[in-house]
Structure formats: structure tokens, C-alpha cells
């Protein structure tokens, strides 16, 4: 693979051993099972921003597994909310989609490693349009770095990404695993237009040890002519807190909201 050479990012670190590589890949598979809820802050790159929707700059979000999210701007204004726990379960809905009978990640049975990370994970269907910005999906579930299970032992190299360097660091006051990666021949990003490890690059990816989410993605070097991938960053503010349903649903209309105005001519008749 023709990848530009770069200086070592973590000098003094030995080459990643197989146990350390397995741990990083297991962590990359584990995010859906490590948290019941997350509160996080994201700086949206200009490339992915949607100013007309208020989805730009610094945003703070609360996410309850894969069923509900609410997003606020830096000024505290609610700019996006969506939930699935009130979805219609009529006969027509069941006939139209398979999401009504697919179990959520928390109810399926992954295979765990000895340190309670995911060795093999069942097929789950991503966020299903829950998120306001597409590039949040690989950050909140970076399974594309590892695949849903370990590579076959009889193949020379079948992992989605190759780990050049690996180090335990502190990122934003949180313990994390940092890896310098390149994409392998079978790397399949969750989003074709937003791979965590763009082709032809050496990329630094930092995973939070407690939640498994991607805290940072930064391209270190790229082949000549490759488009510049923006830096991605996420800060975990809280984990496993309880959030009530009303935080994710639009408020019901009040009596004042639904009362139709009296036409001017009728008001004139009443006054007379």
C-alpha cells in the first residue's frame, strides 16, 4: 500500500503487540453496549455544517442509546430532537419495515472478551436516521475500524485497518486509546463520504476507554491530490445518566396554540 511515510507520533512506544491490537479493535466494536446514555459536545466542521438548521459551531447533545436524541446550540437553544419510542406500531408499520422486529443492541447477545469488550457483535442497524448530522454515526459507533468480528486466522491480513502505532493517553481528561491507522483492502466505512480513515492516509484516531466513542480523528498525512478530510472532535460530558422522555419530544400544543383566531367580521358582529 502506497502510504506516505511520517515521523513516529508516539516516540518511545514499542510496536503494537497483538493483544494490544485486539483490545483496540474490541473497544471499537463496543460503544453500543458500554453506555445507556451519553451527553457530549461536538464542534461541527464547516464542511458538514447545516447553518439553516442551526447545526453548526459547537453543539451539545444528549443521546439515549439508539432511540432518542436532543441537540442544543452553544447558546442553549434546542435545534434538533428526535425519538423512536413513540413510533407507530400499527399493522401497516410492521409490514413496511423490519425495524419493528429487530432487537435493539442491548437485547442481543454479543461475545465478550475477558475485559468485557466486544469480540463479536451481532448485526445491528446503525442509528436509522436518528442523528442530525451523518458524520456523527462513525464517531458514536466506530465499528468500521475493526469490523464486527476478528479477522480469519488463515488470511495474511484481513482486518479493515492496519494499526501502525498504539498508545494509552489522556484526552480531554479522559483515559483513551490512540492509534495511527491506515485503511486495509476490505475497509468499509459506515458512510462512504465520511470514512474515519480516508484511503491513502495515515490517520490518528482516539477512542474513549469508558464509552468506546471516537473522541478525535485527525489525518496526519495523505497522498498527493487527496482531498483534505476535516478534523473531527467529540467531548464526553456524562455517561449513563437518566433522561426522561419529554427531553426528546416536542411539547404538546397549549390551548392558546390550537385556538383558531376569530375572523374580523365575526368579531365586529359580536361587538355590535
mmCIF file of C-alpha atoms in Angstrom:
data_model
loop_
_atom_site.group_PDB
_atom_site.id
_atom_site.type_symbol
_atom_site.label_atom_id
_atom_site.label_comp_id
_atom_site.label_asym_id
_atom_site.label_seq_id
_atom_site.Cartn_x
_atom_site.Cartn_y
_atom_site.Cartn_z
ATOM 1 C CA UNK A 1 0.000 0.000 0.000
ATOM 2 C CA UNK A 2 1.457 3.348 -1.066
ATOM 3 C CA UNK A 3 1.157 5.467 2.069
ATOM 4 C CA UNK A 4 3.411 8.458 2.737
ATOM 5 C CA UNK A 5 5.999 7.999 5.467
ATOM 6 C CA UNK A 6 5.679 10.244 8.513
ATOM 7 C CA UNK A 7 7.590 10.668 11.771
ATOM 8 C CA UNK A 8 6.556 8.441 14.654
ATOM 9 C CA UNK A 9 3.716 10.086 16.566
ATOM 10 C CA UNK A 10 4.397 8.315 19.877
ATOM 11 C CA UNK A 11 8.199 8.084 20.196
ATOM 12 C CA UNK A 12 9.444 5.570 22.706
ATOM 13 C CA UNK A 13 6.451 3.267 22.233
ATOM 14 C CA UNK A 14 7.178 -0.255 21.061
ATOM 15 C CA UNK A 15 5.390 -1.698 18.056
ATOM 16 C CA UNK A 16 1.797 -2.663 18.979
ATOM 17 C CA UNK A 17 1.586 -6.250 20.218
ATOM 18 C CA UNK A 18 -1.243 -8.486 19.052
ATOM 19 C CA UNK A 19 -3.001 -8.344 22.445
ATOM 20 C CA UNK A 20 -2.995 -4.533 22.361
ATOM 21 C CA UNK A 21 -4.295 -4.513 18.793
ATOM 22 C CA UNK A 22 -7.077 -6.927 19.743
ATOM 23 C CA UNK A 23 -8.029 -4.673 22.659
ATOM 24 C CA UNK A 24 -8.254 -1.594 20.427
ATOM 25 C CA UNK A 25 -10.417 -3.424 17.906
ATOM 26 C CA UNK A 26 -12.676 -4.817 20.627
ATOM 27 C CA UNK A 27 -13.119 -1.295 22.014
ATOM 28 C CA UNK A 28 -14.053 -0.046 18.535
ATOM 29 C CA UNK A 29 -16.861 -2.648 18.423
ATOM 30 C CA UNK A 30 -18.171 -1.949 21.902
ATOM 31 C CA UNK A 31 -19.743 1.521 22.005
ATOM 32 C CA UNK A 32 -23.418 0.404 21.732
ATOM 33 C CA UNK A 33 -23.019 -1.842 24.799
ATOM 34 C CA UNK A 34 -20.949 0.446 27.034
ATOM 35 C CA UNK A 35 -23.497 3.205 27.682
ATOM 36 C CA UNK A 36 -27.228 3.550 28.242
ATOM 37 C CA UNK A 37 -26.985 7.282 27.556
ATOM 38 C CA UNK A 38 -24.413 9.897 26.630
ATOM 39 C CA UNK A 39 -24.139 13.642 26.914
ATOM 40 C CA UNK A 40 -21.489 15.017 24.604
ATOM 41 C CA UNK A 41 -20.221 18.172 22.949
ATOM 42 C CA UNK A 42 -19.204 18.378 19.298
ATOM 43 C CA UNK A 43 -17.501 21.049 17.224
ATOM 44 C CA UNK A 44 -19.086 20.702 13.779
ATOM 45 C CA UNK A 45 -16.596 21.139 10.913
ATOM 46 C CA UNK A 46 -17.694 23.736 8.387
ATOM 47 C CA UNK A 47 -17.715 21.006 5.711
ATOM 48 C CA UNK A 48 -20.543 19.165 7.497
ATOM 49 C CA UNK A 49 -22.431 22.111 8.995
ATOM 50 C CA UNK A 50 -26.069 22.910 8.176
ATOM 51 C CA UNK A 51 -26.428 26.585 9.141
ATOM 52 C CA UNK A 52 -30.052 26.765 8.011
ATOM 53 C CA UNK A 53 -30.941 24.123 10.622
ATOM 54 C CA UNK A 54 -28.800 25.628 13.361
ATOM 55 C CA UNK A 55 -26.415 22.648 13.134
ATOM 56 C CA UNK A 56 -23.113 24.496 13.167
ATOM 57 C CA UNK A 57 -20.375 25.510 15.554
ATOM 58 C CA UNK A 58 -20.394 23.971 18.998
ATOM 59 C CA UNK A 59 -23.337 21.700 19.780
ATOM 60 C CA UNK A 60 -24.280 19.776 22.917
ATOM 61 C CA UNK A 61 -26.375 16.613 22.651
ATOM 62 C CA UNK A 62 -27.979 14.024 24.887
ATOM 63 C CA UNK A 63 -28.366 10.579 23.348
ATOM 64 C CA UNK A 64 -30.345 7.715 24.837
ATOM 65 C CA UNK A 65 -28.968 4.579 23.192
ATOM 66 C CA UNK A 66 -30.291 4.452 19.611
ATOM 67 C CA UNK A 67 -33.792 5.643 20.382
ATOM 68 C CA UNK A 68 -33.687 9.370 21.186
ATOM 69 C CA UNK A 69 -31.543 12.480 20.828
ATOM 70 C CA UNK A 70 -31.823 16.193 21.623
ATOM 71 C CA UNK A 71 -29.294 18.784 20.428
ATOM 72 C CA UNK A 72 -28.721 22.338 21.643
ATOM 73 C CA UNK A 73 -26.606 25.162 20.290
ATOM 74 C CA UNK A 74 -23.827 26.882 22.230
ATOM 75 C CA UNK A 75 -26.451 29.414 23.361
ATOM 76 C CA UNK A 76 -28.641 26.654 24.781
ATOM 77 C CA UNK A 77 -31.285 26.803 22.057
ATOM 78 C CA UNK A 78 -32.888 23.493 21.060
ATOM 79 C CA UNK A 79 -32.010 22.952 17.390
ATOM 80 C CA UNK A 80 -32.898 19.290 16.899
ATOM 81 C CA UNK A 81 -34.750 16.490 18.641
ATOM 82 C CA UNK A 82 -35.932 13.093 17.519
ATOM 83 C CA UNK A 83 -37.164 9.925 19.207
ATOM 84 C CA UNK A 84 -38.360 6.470 18.277
ATOM 85 C CA UNK A 85 -40.064 5.233 21.426
ATOM 86 C CA UNK A 86 -43.416 6.683 20.289
ATOM 87 C CA UNK A 87 -43.151 5.226 16.767
ATOM 88 C CA UNK A 88 -46.358 3.797 15.360
ATOM 89 C CA UNK A 89 -46.585 0.015 15.674
ATOM 90 C CA UNK A 90 -49.667 -0.474 13.521
ATOM 91 C CA UNK A 91 -50.096 -3.397 11.118
ATOM 92 C CA UNK A 92 -49.051 -1.147 8.250
ATOM 93 C CA UNK A 93 -45.843 -0.177 10.049
ATOM 94 C CA UNK A 94 -44.871 -3.790 10.677
ATOM 95 C CA UNK A 95 -45.496 -4.642 7.030
ATOM 96 C CA UNK A 96 -43.413 -1.693 5.835
ATOM 97 C CA UNK A 97 -40.221 -2.098 7.872
ATOM 98 C CA UNK A 98 -38.167 -4.728 9.647
ATOM 99 C CA UNK A 99 -37.102 -2.374 12.441
ATOM 100 C CA UNK A 100 -40.190 -3.327 14.439
ATOM 101 C CA UNK A 101 -38.947 -6.871 14.969
ATOM 102 C CA UNK A 102 -35.187 -6.348 15.084
ATOM 103 C CA UNK A 103 -33.957 -6.403 18.661
ATOM 104 C CA UNK A 104 -32.009 -3.400 19.969
ATOM 105 C CA UNK A 105 -28.317 -3.895 20.654
ATOM 106 C CA UNK A 106 -28.895 -4.113 24.409
ATOM 107 C CA UNK A 107 -31.133 -7.176 23.984
ATOM 108 C CA UNK A 108 -28.955 -9.220 21.660
ATOM 109 C CA UNK A 109 -26.034 -11.395 22.743
ATOM 110 C CA UNK A 110 -22.542 -10.312 21.711
ATOM 111 C CA UNK A 111 -19.455 -12.356 22.537
ATOM 112 C CA UNK A 112 -17.318 -10.615 25.142
ATOM 113 C CA UNK A 113 -13.583 -10.571 25.747
ATOM 114 C CA UNK A 114 -12.132 -11.205 29.214
ATOM 115 C CA UNK A 115 -12.108 -7.435 29.887
ATOM 116 C CA UNK A 116 -15.798 -7.059 28.966
ATOM 117 C CA UNK A 117 -15.344 -5.589 25.492
ATOM 118 C CA UNK A 118 -16.926 -6.984 22.321
ATOM 119 C CA UNK A 119 -15.124 -9.771 20.492
ATOM 120 C CA UNK A 120 -18.002 -10.474 18.097
ATOM 121 C CA UNK A 121 -21.110 -8.349 17.822
ATOM 122 C CA UNK A 122 -24.496 -9.089 16.285
ATOM 123 C CA UNK A 123 -25.713 -7.201 13.256
ATOM 124 C CA UNK A 124 -27.428 -4.014 14.377
ATOM 125 C CA UNK A 125 -28.856 -1.419 12.069
ATOM 126 C CA UNK A 126 -26.980 1.745 12.980
ATOM 127 C CA UNK A 127 -28.890 4.823 14.065
ATOM 128 C CA UNK A 128 -31.586 4.603 11.355
ATOM 129 C CA UNK A 129 -31.758 8.318 10.620
ATOM 130 C CA UNK A 130 -31.835 9.342 14.282
ATOM 131 C CA UNK A 131 -28.810 11.642 14.146
ATOM 132 C CA UNK A 132 -28.962 15.212 12.806
ATOM 133 C CA UNK A 133 -25.566 15.013 11.077
ATOM 134 C CA UNK A 134 -24.369 11.891 9.279
ATOM 135 C CA UNK A 135 -20.729 12.141 10.354
ATOM 136 C CA UNK A 136 -21.765 11.615 13.985
ATOM 137 C CA UNK A 137 -22.564 7.961 13.254
ATOM 138 C CA UNK A 138 -18.986 6.655 12.851
ATOM 139 C CA UNK A 139 -17.875 8.770 15.798
ATOM 140 C CA UNK A 140 -20.536 7.353 18.119
ATOM 141 C CA UNK A 141 -20.030 3.787 16.868
ATOM 142 C CA UNK A 142 -16.555 3.385 15.290
ATOM 143 C CA UNK A 143 -17.036 -0.314 14.488
ATOM 144 C CA UNK A 144 -15.770 0.302 10.942
ATOM 145 C CA UNK A 145 -12.224 0.395 12.350
ATOM 146 C CA UNK A 146 -12.438 -3.242 13.430
ATOM 147 C CA UNK A 147 -15.358 -4.984 11.731
ATOM 148 C CA UNK A 148 -17.996 -6.915 13.618
ATOM 149 C CA UNK A 149 -15.635 -9.804 14.434
ATOM 150 C CA UNK A 150 -11.914 -10.660 14.355
ATOM 151 C CA UNK A 151 -10.325 -11.391 11.014
ATOM 152 C CA UNK A 152 -9.876 -15.000 9.901
ATOM 153 C CA UNK A 153 -6.592 -16.534 11.088
ATOM 154 C CA UNK A 154 -5.901 -18.212 7.744
ATOM 155 C CA UNK A 155 -5.614 -14.903 5.871
ATOM 156 C CA UNK A 156 -2.469 -12.809 5.852
ATOM 157 C CA UNK A 157 -4.258 -9.546 6.648
ATOM 158 C CA UNK A 158 -7.993 -9.254 6.687
ATOM 159 C CA UNK A 159 -8.587 -6.509 9.237
ATOM 160 C CA UNK A 160 -10.332 -3.349 7.998
ATOM 161 C CA UNK A 161 -7.495 -1.128 9.257
ATOM 162 C CA UNK A 162 -3.810 -1.583 9.954
ATOM 163 C CA UNK A 163 -2.547 -0.323 13.330
ATOM 164 C CA UNK A 164 0.896 1.296 12.968
ATOM 165 C CA UNK A 165 1.118 2.850 16.450
ATOM 166 C CA UNK A 166 -0.911 2.430 19.609
ATOM 167 C CA UNK A 167 -0.741 4.238 22.940
ATOM 168 C CA UNK A 168 -2.788 4.797 26.083
ATOM 169 C CA UNK A 169 -3.234 8.537 26.556
ATOM 170 C CA UNK A 170 -5.375 11.077 28.384
ATOM 171 C CA UNK A 171 -7.587 13.044 26.018
ATOM 172 C CA UNK A 172 -9.732 15.836 27.444
ATOM 173 C CA UNK A 173 -9.099 14.478 30.974
ATOM 174 C CA UNK A 174 -10.429 11.057 29.940
ATOM 175 C CA UNK A 175 -8.451 7.800 29.561
ATOM 176 C CA UNK A 176 -8.276 6.851 25.895
ATOM 177 C CA UNK A 177 -6.593 4.620 23.330
ATOM 178 C CA UNK A 178 -4.901 6.417 20.448
ATOM 179 C CA UNK A 179 -3.927 4.629 17.235
ATOM 180 C CA UNK A 180 -2.280 5.608 13.977
ATOM 181 C CA UNK A 181 -4.173 3.744 11.269
ATOM 182 C CA UNK A 182 -4.278 3.143 7.541
ATOM 183 C CA UNK A 183 -7.209 1.609 5.676
ATOM 184 C CA UNK A 184 -6.974 -2.033 4.645
ATOM 185 C CA UNK A 185 -8.249 -3.529 1.398
ATOM 186 C CA UNK A 186 -11.587 -4.557 2.972
ATOM 187 C CA UNK A 187 -12.219 -1.374 4.958
ATOM 188 C CA UNK A 188 -15.909 -0.478 4.660
ATOM 189 C CA UNK A 189 -16.809 2.876 6.256
ATOM 190 C CA UNK A 190 -20.277 3.339 7.696
ATOM 191 C CA UNK A 191 -20.588 6.401 5.448
ATOM 192 C CA UNK A 192 -18.824 6.411 2.104
ATOM 193 C CA UNK A 193 -18.461 10.205 2.204
ATOM 194 C CA UNK A 194 -17.082 10.260 5.758
ATOM 195 C CA UNK A 195 -14.667 7.401 6.486
ATOM 196 C CA UNK A 196 -12.846 7.643 9.797
ATOM 197 C CA UNK A 197 -9.694 6.532 7.955
ATOM 198 C CA UNK A 198 -9.710 8.015 4.433
ATOM 199 C CA UNK A 199 -7.991 5.981 1.733
ATOM 200 C CA UNK A 200 -4.319 6.789 1.179
ATOM 201 C CA UNK A 201 -3.858 8.468 4.561
ATOM 202 C CA UNK A 202 -2.245 7.843 7.904
ATOM 203 C CA UNK A 203 -4.819 8.889 10.450
ATOM 204 C CA UNK A 204 -4.844 9.359 14.208
ATOM 205 C CA UNK A 205 -7.992 8.021 15.876
ATOM 206 C CA UNK A 206 -8.603 8.383 19.619
ATOM 207 C CA UNK A 207 -11.196 6.131 21.295
ATOM 208 C CA UNK A 208 -12.623 6.829 24.752
ATOM 209 C CA UNK A 209 -11.897 3.881 27.050
ATOM 210 C CA UNK A 210 -15.121 4.187 29.053
ATOM 211 C CA UNK A 211 -17.612 4.629 26.195
ATOM 212 C CA UNK A 212 -15.862 3.386 23.042
ATOM 213 C CA UNK A 213 -16.791 6.513 21.053
ATOM 214 C CA UNK A 214 -14.331 8.329 18.820
ATOM 215 C CA UNK A 215 -13.061 11.434 20.625
ATOM 216 C CA UNK A 216 -10.820 12.630 17.827
ATOM 217 C CA UNK A 217 -9.949 11.910 14.211
ATOM 218 C CA UNK A 218 -7.061 13.744 12.570
ATOM 219 C CA UNK A 219 -5.409 12.946 9.244
ATOM 220 C CA UNK A 220 -1.650 13.048 9.721
ATOM 221 C CA UNK A 221 -0.576 12.672 6.094
ATOM 222 C CA UNK A 222 -2.148 11.871 2.750
ATOM 223 C CA UNK A 223 -1.180 11.025 -0.781
ATOM 224 C CA UNK A 224 -0.774 13.948 -3.136
ATOM 225 C CA UNK A 225 -4.061 15.054 -4.656
ATOM 226 C CA UNK A 226 -6.223 13.551 -1.904
ATOM 227 C CA UNK A 227 -8.998 15.853 -0.604
ATOM 228 C CA UNK A 228 -8.380 17.213 2.871
ATOM 229 C CA UNK A 229 -10.542 15.457 5.474
ATOM 230 C CA UNK A 230 -11.668 17.790 8.274
ATOM 231 C CA UNK A 231 -10.622 17.130 11.847
ATOM 232 C CA UNK A 232 -13.368 15.556 13.967
ATOM 233 C CA UNK A 233 -13.664 16.008 17.722
ATOM 234 C CA UNK A 234 -16.120 14.956 20.418
ATOM 235 C CA UNK A 235 -16.075 15.527 24.176
ATOM 236 C CA UNK A 236 -17.967 13.187 26.514
ATOM 237 C CA UNK A 237 -19.689 15.199 29.263
ATOM 238 C CA UNK A 238 -21.698 12.459 31.007
ATOM 239 C CA UNK A 239 -22.427 8.750 30.715
ATOM 240 C CA UNK A 240 -25.309 6.556 31.889
ATOM 241 C CA UNK A 241 -27.421 9.392 33.281
ATOM 242 C CA UNK A 242 -31.210 9.097 33.304
ATOM 243 C CA UNK A 243 -33.136 11.284 30.853
ATOM 244 C CA UNK A 244 -36.936 11.490 30.802
ATOM 245 C CA UNK A 245 -38.906 11.090 27.576
ATOM 246 C CA UNK A 246 -40.051 14.721 27.496
ATOM 247 C CA UNK A 247 -36.489 15.905 26.818
ATOM 248 C CA UNK A 248 -36.685 14.286 23.391
ATOM 249 C CA UNK A 249 -40.267 15.119 22.371
ATOM 250 C CA UNK A 250 -41.801 18.353 21.163
ATOM 251 C CA UNK A 251 -44.096 19.934 23.777
ATOM 252 C CA UNK A 252 -47.830 19.388 23.274
ATOM 253 C CA UNK A 253 -49.656 22.434 21.907
ATOM 254 C CA UNK A 254 -51.314 24.595 24.538
ATOM 255 C CA UNK A 255 -54.914 25.824 24.374
ATOM 256 C CA UNK A 256 -53.654 29.176 23.127
ATOM 257 C CA UNK A 257 -51.692 27.449 20.369
ATOM 258 C CA UNK A 258 -54.645 25.483 18.994
ATOM 259 C CA UNK A 259 -57.434 28.063 19.442
ATOM 260 C CA UNK A 260 -58.322 29.452 15.998
ATOM 261 C CA UNK A 261 -58.475 33.258 15.759
ATOM 262 C CA UNK A 262 -61.935 34.784 15.387
ATOM 263 C CA UNK A 263 -62.391 36.320 11.908
ATOM 264 C CA UNK A 264 -62.535 40.107 11.982
ATOM 265 C CA UNK A 265 -66.092 40.270 10.582
ATOM 266 C CA UNK A 266 -67.407 37.946 13.309
ATOM 267 C CA UNK A 267 -65.733 39.986 15.999
ATOM 268 C CA UNK A 268 -67.417 43.072 14.596
ATOM 269 C CA UNK A 269 -70.828 41.354 14.725
ATOM 270 C CA UNK A 270 -70.271 40.274 18.330
ATOM 271 C CA UNK A 271 -69.330 43.787 19.369
ATOM 272 C CA UNK A 272 -72.454 45.176 17.723
#
